[in-house]
Coordinates of N, CA and C in Angstrom, one line a residue:
M76 N 65.0 135.0 109.4 CA 66.4 134.6 109.4 C 66.9 134.7 110.8
N77 N 67.7 133.7 111.3 CA 68.3 133.8 112.6 C 69.7 134.3 112.4
E78 N 69.9 135.5 112.9 CA 71.2 136.2 112.8 C 72.2 135.7 113.9
V79 N 73.4 135.5 113.6 CA 74.4 135.2 114.6 C 75.6 136.1 114.5
K80 N 76.3 136.4 115.6 CA 77.4 137.3 115.6 C 78.5 136.7 114.7
S81 N 79.1 137.6 113.8 CA 80.1 137.2 112.9 C 81.3 136.7 113.7
Q82 N 81.9 135.6 113.3 CA 83.0 135.1 114.0 C 84.0 134.5 112.9
S83 N 85.3 134.7 113.1 CA 86.3 134.1 112.2 C 86.4 132.7 112.5
L84 N 86.5 131.9 111.4 CA 86.6 130.5 111.5 C 88.1 130.2 111.6
N85 N 88.7 130.1 112.8 CA 90.1 129.8 113.0 C 90.3 129.0 114.2
Q86 N 91.5 128.5 114.4 CA 91.8 127.5 115.4 C 91.5 128.1 116.8
E87 N 91.5 129.4 117.0 CA 91.3 130.0 118.3 C 89.8 129.8 118.7
L88 N 88.9 129.7 117.7 CA 87.5 129.6 118.0 C 87.0 128.2 117.8
V89 N 87.6 127.4 116.9 CA 87.1 126.1 116.5 C 88.1 125.0 116.9
D90 N 87.7 124.1 117.7 CA 88.5 123.0 118.1 C 88.0 121.8 117.3
D91 N 88.6 121.3 116.3 CA 88.2 120.2 115.5 C 89.0 119.0 115.8
S92 N 89.6 118.9 117.0 CA 90.4 117.7 117.4 C 89.5 116.4 117.4
W93 N 88.2 116.6 117.5 CA 87.4 115.4 117.6 C 87.4 114.7 116.2
V94 N 87.6 115.4 115.1 CA 87.5 114.8 113.8 C 88.5 113.7 113.5
P95 N 89.8 114.0 113.7 CA 90.8 112.9 113.4 C 90.6 111.8 114.4
W96 N 90.2 112.1 115.6 CA 90.1 111.0 116.7 C 88.9 110.1 116.4
F97 N 87.8 110.7 116.0 CA 86.6 109.8 115.7 C 86.9 109.1 114.4
R98 N 87.6 109.7 113.4 CA 87.9 109.1 112.2 C 88.8 107.9 112.4
E99 N 89.8 108.0 113.2 CA 90.7 106.9 113.5 C 90.0 105.8 114.2
L100 N 89.1 106.2 115.1 CA 88.3 105.2 115.8 C 87.4 104.4 114.8
A101 N 86.7 105.1 113.9 CA 85.9 104.5 112.9 C 86.7 103.6 112.0
I102 N 87.8 104.0 111.5 CA 88.6 103.2 110.6 C 89.1 102.0 111.3
K103 N 89.5 102.1 112.5 CA 90.1 100.9 113.3 C 89.0 99.9 113.5
I104 N 87.8 100.3 113.8 CA 86.6 99.4 114.0 C 86.3 98.8 112.7
N105 N 86.3 99.5 111.6 CA 86.0 99.0 110.3 C 87.0 98.0 109.8
E106 N 88.2 98.1 110.2 CA 89.3 97.2 109.8 C 89.3 95.9 110.5
N107 N 88.4 95.8 111.6 CA 88.3 94.6 112.4 C 86.9 94.0 112.4
D108 N 86.8 92.8 113.0 CA 85.5 92.2 113.0 C 84.6 92.7 114.1
Q109 N 83.4 92.2 114.2 CA 82.4 92.7 115.2 C 82.9 92.4 116.6
E110 N 83.5 91.2 116.8 CA 83.9 90.9 118.1 C 85.0 91.8 118.7
F111 N 85.8 92.4 117.8 CA 86.8 93.4 118.2 C 86.1 94.6 118.9
L112 N 85.0 95.1 118.3 CA 84.3 96.2 119.0 C 83.7 95.8 120.3
V113 N 83.1 94.6 120.4 CA 82.5 94.2 121.6 C 83.5 94.1 122.7
Q114 N 84.6 93.4 122.4 CA 85.7 93.2 123.4 C 86.3 94.5 123.9
H115 N 86.4 95.4 123.0 CA 87.0 96.7 123.4 C 86.1 97.6 124.2
I116 N 84.8 97.5 123.8 CA 83.8 98.3 124.6 C 83.8 97.8 126.0
Q117 N 83.8 96.5 126.2 CA 83.8 95.9 127.5 C 85.1 96.2 128.3
A118 N 86.2 96.5 127.6 CA 87.4 96.8 128.3 C 87.5 98.2 128.7
V119 N 86.7 99.1 128.1 CA 86.7 100.5 128.5 C 86.2 100.7 129.9
D120 N 86.8 101.6 130.6 CA 86.4 102.0 132.0 C 85.3 102.9 131.9
W121 N 84.0 102.5 132.1 CA 82.8 103.3 132.1 C 82.4 103.8 133.5
S122 N 83.2 103.5 134.5 CA 82.8 103.8 135.9 C 82.5 105.3 136.1
E123 N 83.1 106.2 135.3 CA 82.9 107.6 135.5 C 81.6 108.1 134.8
A124 N 81.0 107.3 134.1 CA 79.7 107.7 133.4 C 78.7 108.0 134.4
E125 N 78.1 109.2 134.4 CA 77.1 109.5 135.4 C 75.8 108.7 135.2
D126 N 75.5 108.5 134.0 CA 74.2 107.7 133.7 C 74.4 107.1 132.3
T127 N 73.4 106.4 131.9 CA 73.4 105.6 130.6 C 72.5 106.3 129.6
G128 N 72.3 107.6 129.7 CA 71.4 108.2 128.8 C 69.9 107.9 129.0
G129 N 69.6 107.4 130.1 CA 68.2 107.1 130.4 C 67.6 105.9 129.7
M130 N 68.6 105.1 129.2 CA 68.1 103.9 128.4 C 68.1 102.6 129.2
A131 N 69.0 102.5 130.2 CA 69.1 101.2 130.9 C 68.3 101.3 132.2
K132 N 67.1 100.8 132.2 CA 66.2 101.0 133.3 C 66.0 99.7 134.1
Y133 N 66.8 98.6 133.8 CA 66.7 97.4 134.5 C 67.9 97.2 135.4
G134 N 67.8 96.3 136.4 CA 68.9 96.0 137.3 C 68.6 96.7 138.6
D135 N 69.2 96.1 139.7 CA 69.0 96.6 141.0 C 69.9 97.7 141.4
R136 N 71.1 97.7 140.9 CA 72.1 98.8 141.3 C 72.6 99.4 140.0
Y137 N 73.1 100.6 140.1 CA 73.6 101.4 139.0 C 74.7 100.7 138.2
I138 N 75.7 100.2 139.0 CA 76.8 99.6 138.3 C 76.4 98.3 137.6
D139 N 75.4 97.6 138.1 CA 74.9 96.4 137.4 C 74.2 96.9 136.1
R140 N 73.4 97.9 136.2 CA 72.7 98.4 135.0 C 73.7 98.8 133.9
L141 N 74.8 99.5 134.4 CA 75.8 100.0 133.4 C 76.5 98.8 132.8
A142 N 76.9 97.8 133.6 CA 77.6 96.7 133.0 C 76.7 95.9 132.0
E143 N 75.4 95.8 132.4 CA 74.5 95.1 131.5 C 74.3 95.9 130.2
F144 N 74.2 97.2 130.4 CA 74.0 98.1 129.3 C 75.1 98.0 128.3
M145 N 76.4 98.1 128.8 CA 77.5 98.0 127.9 C 77.7 96.7 127.3
A146 N 77.3 95.6 128.0 CA 77.5 94.2 127.5 C 76.5 93.9 126.4
Y147 N 75.3 94.3 126.6 CA 74.2 93.9 125.7 C 73.7 95.0 124.7
A148 N 73.7 96.2 125.2 CA 73.1 97.3 124.4 C 74.0 97.8 123.3
V149 N 75.3 98.0 123.7 CA 76.2 98.7 122.8 C 77.1 97.6 122.2
N150 N 76.5 97.0 121.1 CA 77.3 96.0 120.4 C 77.3 96.2 118.9
D151 N 76.9 97.5 118.5 CA 77.0 97.9 117.1 C 77.7 99.2 117.1
P152 N 78.3 99.6 116.0 CA 79.1 100.8 116.0 C 78.2 102.1 116.1
F153 N 77.0 102.1 115.6 CA 76.2 103.3 115.6 C 75.8 103.6 117.1
S154 N 75.4 102.6 117.9 CA 75.1 102.8 119.3 C 76.3 103.3 120.0
F155 N 77.5 102.7 119.7 CA 78.7 103.0 120.4 C 79.1 104.5 120.1
F156 N 79.1 104.9 118.9 CA 79.5 106.3 118.6 C 78.5 107.3 119.1
Y157 N 77.2 106.9 119.1 CA 76.2 107.9 119.6 C 76.2 108.0 121.1
F158 N 76.4 106.9 121.8 CA 76.5 106.9 123.2 C 77.8 107.7 123.6
L159 N 78.9 107.4 122.9 CA 80.1 108.1 123.2 C 80.0 109.7 123.1
A160 N 79.3 110.1 122.0 CA 79.1 111.5 121.7 C 78.2 112.1 122.8
S161 N 77.4 111.3 123.4 CA 76.5 111.9 124.4 C 77.2 112.3 125.7
K162 N 78.5 111.9 125.8 CA 79.3 112.2 127.0 C 80.1 113.5 126.9
T163 N 80.0 114.1 125.7 CA 81.0 115.2 125.5 C 80.7 116.5 126.3
N164 N 79.5 116.6 126.8 CA 79.2 117.8 127.7 C 79.1 117.4 129.2
S165 N 79.6 116.2 129.5 CA 79.5 115.7 130.9 C 80.8 115.9 131.6
N166 N 80.8 115.9 132.9 CA 82.0 116.0 133.7 C 82.9 114.8 133.5
S167 N 82.4 113.7 133.0 CA 83.1 112.5 132.8 C 83.8 112.3 131.5
M168 N 83.6 113.3 130.6 CA 84.1 113.2 129.2 C 85.6 112.8 129.2
H169 N 86.4 113.6 129.9 CA 87.9 113.3 129.9 C 88.2 111.9 130.2
D170 N 87.7 111.4 131.3 CA 88.0 110.0 131.8 C 87.5 109.0 130.8
I171 N 86.3 109.1 130.3 CA 85.7 108.1 129.4 C 86.5 108.2 128.1
F172 N 86.7 109.3 127.5 CA 87.4 109.4 126.2 C 88.9 108.9 126.4
Q173 N 89.5 109.2 127.5 CA 90.9 108.8 127.7 C 90.9 107.2 127.8
S174 N 89.9 106.6 128.4 CA 89.9 105.2 128.5 C 89.6 104.6 127.1
V175 N 88.8 105.2 126.3 CA 88.5 104.7 124.9 C 89.8 104.9 124.1
H176 N 90.5 106.0 124.3 CA 91.7 106.3 123.6 C 92.8 105.2 123.9
E177 N 92.9 104.8 125.1 CA 93.9 103.8 125.5 C 93.5 102.4 125.1
T178 N 92.2 102.1 125.3 CA 91.7 100.8 125.0 C 91.9 100.5 123.5
F179 N 91.5 101.4 122.7 CA 91.6 101.2 121.2 C 93.0 101.6 120.6
N180 N 93.9 102.1 121.5 CA 95.3 102.4 121.1 C 95.3 103.4 119.9
L181 N 94.6 104.5 120.2 CA 94.5 105.6 119.2 C 95.7 106.5 119.2
S182 N 96.1 107.0 118.1 CA 97.3 107.9 118.0 C 96.9 109.4 117.9
A183 N 95.7 109.7 117.4 CA 95.2 111.1 117.3 C 95.0 111.6 118.7
D184 N 95.2 112.9 118.8 CA 95.0 113.6 120.1 C 93.6 113.4 120.6
C185 N 93.4 113.1 121.8 CA 92.1 112.9 122.4 C 91.4 114.2 122.5
P186 N 90.1 114.3 122.1 CA 89.3 115.5 122.2 C 89.2 116.0 123.6
T187 N 89.1 117.3 123.7 CA 89.0 118.0 125.0 C 87.6 118.7 125.1
T188 N 86.9 118.9 124.0 CA 85.7 119.6 124.0 C 84.7 118.9 123.0
G189 N 83.4 119.0 123.2 CA 82.5 118.5 122.3 C 81.6 119.6 121.7
K190 N 82.1 120.8 121.8 CA 81.4 122.0 121.3 C 81.0 121.9 119.9
F191 N 81.9 121.4 119.0 CA 81.7 121.5 117.6 C 81.4 120.1 117.0
M192 N 80.7 119.3 117.8 CA 80.2 118.0 117.3 C 78.8 117.8 117.9
P193 N 78.0 116.9 117.3 CA 76.7 116.5 117.8 C 76.8 116.0 119.3
N194 N 75.9 116.4 120.1 CA 75.8 116.0 121.5 C 74.4 115.4 121.8
P195 N 74.2 114.2 121.4 CA 72.8 113.6 121.6 C 72.4 113.5 123.0
R196 N 71.1 113.7 123.3 CA 70.7 113.7 124.7 C 69.6 112.5 124.9
R197 N 69.1 111.9 123.9 CA 68.1 110.9 124.1 C 68.2 109.8 123.0
A198 N 67.5 108.7 123.3 CA 67.4 107.6 122.3 C 68.8 107.3 121.8
L199 N 69.7 106.9 122.7 CA 71.1 106.7 122.3 C 71.3 105.4 121.6
L200 N 70.5 104.5 121.8 CA 70.7 103.2 121.1 C 70.1 103.1 119.7
F201 N 70.6 102.3 118.9 CA 70.1 102.0 117.6 C 69.4 100.7 117.5
Q202 N 69.2 100.0 118.6 CA 68.5 98.7 118.6 C 67.7 98.6 119.9
D203 N 66.6 97.9 119.8 CA 65.7 97.7 120.9 C 66.2 96.5 121.7
V204 N 67.0 96.7 122.7 CA 67.6 95.6 123.4 C 67.3 95.7 124.9
M205 N 66.2 96.4 125.2 CA 65.9 96.5 126.6 C 65.7 95.2 127.4
G206 N 65.3 94.2 126.7 CA 65.1 92.9 127.3 C 66.3 92.0 127.3
G207 N 67.5 92.6 126.8 CA 68.7 91.8 126.7 C 68.7 91.0 125.5
K208 N 67.8 91.2 124.5 CA 67.8 90.5 123.3 C 68.2 91.4 122.1
V209 N 68.9 90.8 121.2 CA 69.4 91.5 120.0 C 68.7 91.0 118.7
D210 N 68.1 91.9 118.0 CA 67.5 91.6 116.7 C 68.6 91.4 115.7
R211 N 68.9 90.2 115.3 CA 70.0 90.0 114.4 C 69.9 90.7 113.1
E212 N 68.7 90.8 112.6 CA 68.5 91.5 111.3 C 68.9 93.0 111.4
S213 N 68.4 93.6 112.5 CA 68.7 95.0 112.7 C 70.2 95.2 113.0
H214 N 70.8 94.3 113.8 CA 72.2 94.3 114.1 C 73.0 94.3 112.8
D215 N 72.7 93.3 111.9 CA 73.4 93.2 110.7 C 73.3 94.4 109.8
L216 N 72.1 95.0 109.8 CA 71.8 96.2 108.9 C 72.7 97.3 109.4
L217 N 72.8 97.5 110.7 CA 73.7 98.6 111.2 C 75.1 98.4 110.9
W218 N 75.6 97.1 111.0 CA 77.0 96.9 110.6 C 77.2 97.1 109.1
N219 N 76.3 96.6 108.3 CA 76.4 96.8 106.9 C 76.5 98.3 106.5
L220 N 75.6 99.1 107.1 CA 75.6 100.6 106.9 C 77.0 101.2 107.4
F221 N 77.4 100.7 108.5 CA 78.7 101.2 109.0 C 79.8 100.9 108.0
R222 N 79.9 99.7 107.5 CA 80.9 99.3 106.6 C 80.9 100.1 105.3
Q223 N 79.7 100.6 105.0 CA 79.5 101.4 103.8 C 79.9 102.9 104.0
A224 N 79.7 103.3 105.3 CA 79.9 104.7 105.6 C 81.4 105.0 106.1
A225 N 82.0 104.1 106.7 CA 83.3 104.3 107.3 C 84.5 104.6 106.4
P226 N 84.6 104.0 105.2 CA 85.7 104.2 104.3 C 85.9 105.7 103.9
E227 N 87.1 106.0 103.5 CA 87.4 107.4 103.1 C 86.4 107.9 102.0
N228 N 86.1 107.0 101.1 CA 85.1 107.2 100.0 C 83.9 106.3 100.2
P229 N 83.0 106.7 101.1 CA 81.8 105.9 101.4 C 81.0 105.6 100.2
E230 N 80.4 104.4 100.2 CA 79.5 104.0 99.1 C 78.2 103.4 99.8
I231 N 77.3 104.3 100.0 CA 76.0 104.0 100.7 C 75.0 103.3 99.8
C232 N 74.6 102.1 100.2 CA 73.5 101.5 99.5 C 72.2 102.1 100.0
P233 N 71.4 102.7 99.1 CA 70.2 103.4 99.5 C 69.2 102.5 100.2
E234 N 69.1 101.2 99.8 CA 68.2 100.3 100.4 C 68.6 100.1 101.9
T235 N 69.9 99.9 102.1 CA 70.4 99.7 103.5 C 70.1 101.0 104.4
F236 N 70.4 102.2 103.9 CA 70.1 103.4 104.6 C 68.6 103.5 104.9
N237 N 67.8 103.2 104.0 CA 66.3 103.3 104.1 C 65.8 102.3 105.1
Q238 N 66.4 101.1 105.1 CA 66.0 100.0 106.1 C 66.4 100.4 107.5
V239 N 67.6 101.0 107.7 CA 68.0 101.5 109.0 C 67.1 102.6 109.5
L240 N 66.7 103.5 108.6 CA 65.9 104.6 108.9 C 64.5 104.2 109.4
N241 N 64.1 103.0 108.9 CA 62.8 102.5 109.3 C 62.8 101.6 110.5
M242 N 64.0 101.5 111.1 CA 64.1 100.7 112.3 C 63.5 101.4 113.5
W243 N 63.5 100.6 114.6 CA 62.9 101.1 115.9 C 63.6 102.4 116.3
F244 N 62.7 103.4 116.5 CA 63.1 104.7 117.1 C 64.3 105.3 116.4
I245 N 64.4 105.1 115.1 CA 65.4 105.8 114.3 C 64.7 106.9 113.5
Y246 N 65.3 108.1 113.6 CA 64.8 109.3 112.8 C 65.9 109.9 112.1
P247 N 65.6 110.8 111.1 CA 66.7 111.3 110.2 C 67.8 112.0 111.0
L248 N 67.5 112.9 112.0 CA 68.5 113.6 112.6 C 69.5 112.6 113.4
K249 N 68.9 111.7 114.0 CA 69.7 110.7 114.8 C 70.6 109.9 113.8
L250 N 70.1 109.4 112.7 CA 70.9 108.7 111.8 C 72.0 109.5 111.1
T251 N 71.6 110.7 110.7 CA 72.6 111.6 110.0 C 73.6 112.1 111.0
E252 N 73.3 112.4 112.2 CA 74.3 112.8 113.2 C 75.3 111.7 113.4
C253 N 74.9 110.5 113.5 CA 75.8 109.4 113.7 C 76.7 109.1 112.5
L254 N 76.1 109.2 111.3 CA 76.9 109.1 110.1 C 78.0 110.2 110.1
F255 N 77.6 111.4 110.5 CA 78.6 112.5 110.6 C 79.7 112.2 111.6
L256 N 79.4 111.6 112.7 CA 80.4 111.2 113.7 C 81.4 110.2 113.1
I257 N 80.8 109.3 112.4 CA 81.6 108.2 111.8 C 82.5 108.7 110.7
N258 N 82.0 109.6 109.8 CA 82.8 110.2 108.7 C 82.4 111.7 108.5
P259 N 83.0 112.5 109.3 CA 82.6 113.9 109.4 C 83.0 114.8 108.1
G260 N 83.8 114.2 107.3 CA 84.1 114.9 106.0 C 83.1 114.6 104.9
K261 N 82.3 113.6 105.1 CA 81.4 113.2 104.0 C 79.9 113.3 104.3
F262 N 79.6 113.4 105.5 CA 78.1 113.5 105.9 C 77.9 114.7 106.7
F263 N 76.6 115.0 106.9 CA 76.2 116.2 107.6 C 74.9 115.9 108.4
P264 N 74.8 116.4 109.7 CA 73.5 116.2 110.4 C 72.4 117.0 109.8
I265 N 71.3 116.4 109.6 CA 70.1 117.1 109.0 C 69.0 117.3 110.0
E266 N 68.8 118.5 110.5 CA 67.7 118.8 111.3 C 66.5 119.2 110.5
D267 N 65.3 119.3 111.1 CA 64.1 119.6 110.4 C 64.2 120.9 109.6
K268 N 64.8 121.9 110.2 CA 65.1 123.2 109.6 C 66.6 123.3 109.3
L269 N 67.0 123.1 108.1 CA 68.4 123.1 107.7 C 69.0 124.5 107.7
L270 N 69.8 124.8 108.7 CA 70.4 126.1 108.8 C 71.7 126.2 108.1
I271 N 71.8 127.0 107.1 CA 73.1 127.1 106.3 C 73.8 128.4 106.7
P272 N 75.0 128.3 107.3 CA 75.7 129.5 107.6 C 76.3 130.2 106.4
I273 N 76.2 131.5 106.3 CA 76.7 132.2 105.1 C 78.2 132.6 105.4
Y274 N 79.1 132.1 104.6 CA 80.5 132.3 104.8 C 81.1 133.3 103.8
S275 N 81.8 134.2 104.4 CA 82.5 135.2 103.5 C 83.9 134.8 103.3
G276 N 84.3 134.3 102.1 CA 85.6 133.9 101.8 C 86.6 135.0 101.9
V277 N 86.2 136.2 101.6 CA 87.1 137.4 101.6 C 87.4 137.7 103.0
E278 N 86.4 137.9 103.8 CA 86.6 138.3 105.2 C 86.9 137.1 106.1
Q279 N 86.7 135.9 105.6 CA 86.8 134.6 106.4 C 86.0 134.7 107.7
E280 N 84.8 135.0 107.5 CA 83.9 135.1 108.7 C 82.5 134.4 108.3
W281 N 81.9 133.9 109.3 CA 80.5 133.4 109.2 C 79.6 134.7 109.5
K282 N 78.7 134.9 108.5 CA 77.9 136.1 108.6 C 76.5 135.9 109.3
S283 N 75.9 134.8 108.9 CA 74.6 134.6 109.5 C 74.2 133.1 109.3
L284 N 73.1 132.8 110.0 CA 72.5 131.4 109.8 C 71.2 131.7 109.1
K285 N 71.1 131.0 108.0 CA 69.9 131.2 107.2 C 69.1 129.9 106.9
P286 N 67.9 129.8 107.3 CA 67.1 128.6 107.0 C 67.0 128.5 105.5
K287 N 67.7 127.5 105.0 CA 67.7 127.3 103.5 C 66.5 126.4 103.1
T288 N 66.4 125.3 103.8 CA 65.3 124.3 103.5 C 64.6 123.9 104.8
F289 N 63.3 123.9 104.7 CA 62.4 123.5 105.8 C 61.9 122.1 105.7
H290 N 61.5 121.5 106.8 CA 60.9 120.2 106.9 C 61.9 119.1 106.3
C291 N 63.2 119.3 106.6 CA 64.2 118.4 106.0 C 64.0 117.0 106.5
E292 N 63.7 116.8 107.8 CA 63.6 115.4 108.3 C 62.4 114.7 107.6
E293 N 61.3 115.5 107.4 CA 60.2 114.9 106.8 C 60.5 114.5 105.3
L294 N 61.3 115.4 104.7 CA 61.8 115.1 103.3 C 62.6 113.8 103.2
I295 N 63.4 113.6 104.2 CA 64.2 112.4 104.2 C 63.4 111.1 104.6
E296 N 62.4 111.3 105.5 CA 61.5 110.2 105.8 C 60.8 109.8 104.6
E297 N 60.4 110.7 103.8 CA 59.6 110.4 102.6 C 60.5 109.9 101.4
G298 N 61.7 110.6 101.2 CA 62.5 110.3 100.1 C 63.7 109.5 100.3
G299 N 64.0 109.1 101.6 CA 65.1 108.2 101.9 C 66.4 108.8 101.6
Y300 N 67.3 107.9 101.2 CA 68.7 108.3 101.0 C 68.8 109.2 99.8
E301 N 68.0 109.0 98.8 CA 68.1 109.9 97.6 C 67.9 111.3 98.0
K302 N 66.9 111.6 98.9 CA 66.7 113.0 99.3 C 67.8 113.5 100.2
Y303 N 68.4 112.6 101.1 CA 69.5 113.0 101.9 C 70.7 113.3 101.0
Q304 N 70.9 112.6 100.0 CA 72.0 112.9 99.1 C 71.8 114.2 98.4
E305 N 70.6 114.5 98.0 CA 70.3 115.8 97.4 C 70.6 117.0 98.4
L306 N 70.3 116.8 99.6 CA 70.6 117.8 100.6 C 72.1 118.0 100.8
L307 N 72.8 116.9 100.8 CA 74.3 116.9 101.0 C 74.9 117.7 99.8
D308 N 74.4 117.3 98.6 CA 74.9 118.0 97.4 C 74.6 119.5 97.4
D309 N 73.4 119.8 98.0 CA 73.0 121.2 98.1 C 74.0 122.0 99.0
I310 N 74.3 121.3 100.1 CA 75.2 121.9 101.1 C 76.6 122.2 100.5
R311 N 77.1 121.1 99.8 CA 78.4 121.2 99.2 C 78.5 122.3 98.2
A312 N 77.4 122.5 97.4 CA 77.4 123.4 96.3 C 77.5 124.9 96.8
N313 N 77.1 125.1 98.1 CA 77.1 126.5 98.6 C 78.5 126.9 99.2
Y314 N 79.5 126.0 99.1 CA 80.7 126.2 99.8 C 81.9 125.9 98.8
F315 N 82.2 126.9 98.0 CA 83.4 126.8 97.1 C 83.4 125.5 96.3
D316 N 82.3 125.1 95.8 CA 82.2 123.9 95.0 C 82.7 122.7 95.8
G317 N 82.4 122.6 97.0 CA 82.7 121.5 97.9 C 84.1 121.5 98.4
K318 N 84.8 122.6 98.4 CA 86.2 122.7 98.8 C 86.3 122.8 100.4
M319 N 85.2 123.2 101.0 CA 85.1 123.3 102.5 C 84.6 122.0 103.0
E320 N 85.3 121.5 104.1 CA 84.9 120.3 104.7 C 83.5 120.4 105.4
M321 N 82.8 119.3 105.4 CA 81.5 119.3 106.1 C 81.6 119.7 107.6
Y322 N 82.7 119.2 108.3 CA 82.8 119.5 109.7 C 83.1 121.0 109.9
D323 N 83.7 121.7 108.9 CA 84.0 123.1 109.0 C 82.6 123.9 108.9
I324 N 81.8 123.4 108.0 CA 80.5 124.0 107.8 C 79.6 123.8 109.1
Y325 N 79.7 122.6 109.7 CA 79.0 122.3 110.9 C 79.5 123.2 112.0
A326 N 80.8 123.5 112.1 CA 81.4 124.4 113.1 C 80.8 125.8 112.9
G327 N 80.6 126.2 111.7 CA 79.9 127.5 111.5 C 78.5 127.6 112.0
V328 N 77.8 126.4 112.0 CA 76.5 126.4 112.6 C 76.6 126.5 114.2
C329 N 77.7 125.9 114.7 CA 77.8 125.8 116.2 C 78.3 127.2 116.8
L330 N 79.0 128.0 116.0 CA 79.5 129.2 116.5 C 78.4 130.2 116.9

């Protein structure tokens, strides 16, 4: 068992400002058509981004690579959310998030830290677009899954989830992290070793991190959405019959 120092789960320790901001962003994208996302992505000022996550390797100059990357690569909501989350630990987070905030005309407070949310470091795209080509089938699948995941009460089609999971360079952690970014109250990132923080409702403290289930990513690869739903139900069952939000549980893992 991996022990962690007991910490109170309160606003002094946990900044969950990313939750309403990402939710508003997801809802706004879901309320509009695909062209809305593409136009707004291209309107964001990405000039402060230090790199493109190691994904855009073509082009003669950096700014050309970035422009081509944003124009062709990030045209689906999963790639956009994952790429955006990758900037939370960079020096450019404030400038990029502020530009997204203004471009999408968001009302929720702009996040100032990414400590309590996923921070992907590799494979930021959800489509193989390195040659500037878009696989329409994959593109449509990603949009379909987003439309299913973004509402307040998501209704995931298991077949759609499983088809996305079988796409190019998609693995369970990557997919579930992005679902969590899109709807952090309903989904949870699943790593290979699922660490469940033990929460004391009396003392209002996280006591320890306990590996509850092993080989979780392998389980999802084999069992698809049905297995992922079982893991989500298992997580909810450990926290006051589901009364604690998923993002609060994740914050306990991050502390």
